[in-house]
Coordinates of C-alpha atoms in Angstrom, one line a residue:
X1265 CA -28.2 -1.1 6.0
X1266 CA -25.9 1.0 7.8
X1267 CA -26.0 4.7 9.0
X1268 CA -22.7 7.0 8.2
X1269 CA -21.7 10.4 9.4
X1270 CA -18.7 11.4 8.0
X1271 CA -16.7 14.6 8.9
X1272 CA -13.6 15.8 7.1
X1273 CA -11.8 18.5 7.3
X1274 CA -8.9 19.8 4.5
X1275 CA -6.3 22.1 5.0
X1276 CA -4.2 23.1 1.3
X1277 CA -2.6 25.9 0.5
X1278 CA -3.0 27.5 4.1
X1279 CA -6.7 27.0 3.6
X1280 CA -9.2 24.9 5.5
X1281 CA -12.6 23.4 4.3
X1282 CA -15.2 21.3 5.9
X1283 CA -17.2 18.5 4.6
X1284 CA -19.9 16.6 6.3
X1285 CA -22.0 14.0 4.7
X1286 CA -24.8 11.8 6.6
X1287 CA -25.9 8.8 4.1
X1288 CA -27.1 5.5 4.2
X1289 CA -24.6 2.4 3.5
X1290 CA -23.8 -1.2 3.3
X1291 CA -21.8 -2.8 5.8
X1292 CA -20.0 -6.3 4.6
X1293 CA -17.9 -8.5 6.4
X1294 CA -15.5 -10.8 4.6
X1295 CA -13.3 -13.1 6.8
X1296 CA -11.8 -10.3 9.4
X1297 CA -12.3 -8.0 7.0
X1298 CA -15.1 -5.0 7.3
X1299 CA -16.3 -3.2 4.4
X1300 CA -18.2 0.0 4.5
X1301 CA -19.8 1.3 1.1
X1302 CA -21.8 4.2 0.4
X1303 CA -21.7 6.9 -2.4
X1304 CA -20.9 10.7 -2.4
X1305 CA -22.6 13.4 -3.9
X1306 CA -19.6 14.9 -6.3
X1307 CA -21.5 18.0 -8.4
X1308 CA -24.5 15.9 -9.0
X1309 CA -22.7 12.4 -9.8
X1310 CA -23.0 9.6 -7.4
X1311 CA -19.1 8.9 -6.4
X1312 CA -18.8 5.0 -4.9
X1313 CA -16.6 4.7 -2.0
X1314 CA -15.7 1.8 -0.2
X1315 CA -13.8 1.6 3.1
X1316 CA -11.7 -1.5 4.0
X1317 CA -11.2 -2.2 7.6
X1318 CA -8.1 -4.6 7.7
X1319 CA -7.2 -7.3 10.3
X1320 CA -4.0 -5.4 10.4
X1321 CA -5.6 -2.3 11.7
X1322 CA -4.8 -0.6 8.5
X1323 CA -7.3 0.9 6.3
X1324 CA -7.9 1.6 2.4
X1325 CA -10.2 4.0 1.0
X1326 CA -10.9 3.6 -2.6
X1327 CA -12.9 6.1 -4.8
X1328 CA -14.1 5.2 -8.1
X1329 CA -15.7 8.1 -10.4
X1330 CA -14.1 9.9 -13.5
X1331 CA -10.6 10.0 -10.9
X1332 CA -9.8 6.7 -9.4
X1333 CA -7.9 6.7 -5.9
X1334 CA -7.2 4.0 -3.6
X1335 CA -5.4 4.9 -0.6
X1336 CA -4.1 3.1 2.4
X1337 CA -3.6 4.3 5.3
X1338 CA -1.2 2.7 7.8
X1339 CA -0.3 4.1 11.4
X1340 CA 3.5 6.2 11.5
X1341 CA 4.0 4.9 7.9
X1342 CA 4.5 6.4 4.5
X1343 CA 2.7 4.5 1.8
X1344 CA 2.6 5.0 -2.2
X1345 CA -0.7 5.1 -4.1
X1346 CA -1.4 6.3 -7.6
X1347 CA -4.3 8.8 -8.6
X1348 CA -6.0 7.9 -11.9
X1349 CA -7.5 10.7 -13.8
X1350 CA -8.2 10.5 -17.3
X1351 CA -5.1 12.4 -18.1
X1352 CA -3.1 9.9 -16.5
X1353 CA -1.6 8.7 -13.3
X1354 CA -0.1 10.6 -10.6
X1355 CA 2.0 8.9 -7.9
X1356 CA 0.9 9.7 -4.9
X1357 CA 1.9 9.1 -0.9
X1358 CA 0.1 9.3 2.4
X1359 CA 1.6 9.7 5.9
X1360 CA -0.5 8.6 8.5
X1361 CA 0.6 10.4 11.6
X1362 CA -2.7 9.1 13.8
X1363 CA -5.1 6.5 13.2
X1364 CA -8.2 5.2 15.3
X1365 CA -10.3 2.3 14.5
X1366 CA -13.0 1.4 17.1
X1367 CA -15.7 -1.4 16.6
X1368 CA -18.2 -2.3 18.8
X1369 CA -21.1 -4.7 19.1
X1370 CA -25.0 -4.8 19.9
X1371 CA -25.5 -2.9 17.8
X1372 CA -22.5 -3.3 15.3
X1373 CA -21.3 0.4 14.9
X1374 CA -17.8 2.0 14.5
X1375 CA -15.6 4.9 15.3
X1376 CA -12.6 5.8 12.7
X1377 CA -10.5 8.7 13.2
X1378 CA -7.6 9.3 10.4
X1379 CA -5.2 12.2 10.3
X1380 CA -3.1 12.2 7.3
X1381 CA -0.9 14.1 4.7
X1382 CA -0.8 14.0 1.3
X1383 CA 1.9 14.3 -1.0
X1384 CA 2.9 14.4 -4.7
X1385 CA 6.3 13.8 -4.8
X1386 CA 7.8 16.0 -1.8
X1387 CA 5.4 18.5 -2.0
X1388 CA 2.9 18.4 0.5
X1389 CA -0.5 18.5 -1.2
X1390 CA -2.7 18.6 1.9
X1391 CA -3.2 17.8 5.5
X1392 CA -6.5 15.6 6.1
X1393 CA -8.8 14.8 9.3
X1394 CA -11.4 12.1 8.5
X1395 CA -14.1 11.1 11.1
X1396 CA -16.5 9.0 10.4
X1397 CA -19.4 6.7 12.8
X1398 CA -20.9 3.9 11.5
X1399 CA -23.8 2.0 13.0
X1400 CA -26.0 -0.9 11.7

């Protein structure tokens, strides 16, 4: 069991929205990759979220609900992704100007900070700041 504290700030259409979540989750290490799993409450539905910390220093976040997204964050890069909805797939892209992942032992804990831009084609859909801490 791992305790997770997540803070997300979203800026869309000039409006800022903050989201804070404190939840228990799971931490699994497979090879050199860490998987952090938890469930978010989305309008009364539990949405499974997996955060994959890759040995390359990249980060992948997968949300599996009615809409499914798998976003890859790579420092300074523009990465294509697909947002799947019941109405079809939407091509999106992430640009990650800033990302920090710090992992510590005794107890195993981590601190993840990701600032990214989300694009639909050439249109900026939003700016996001994620701050996540976890402790075993």
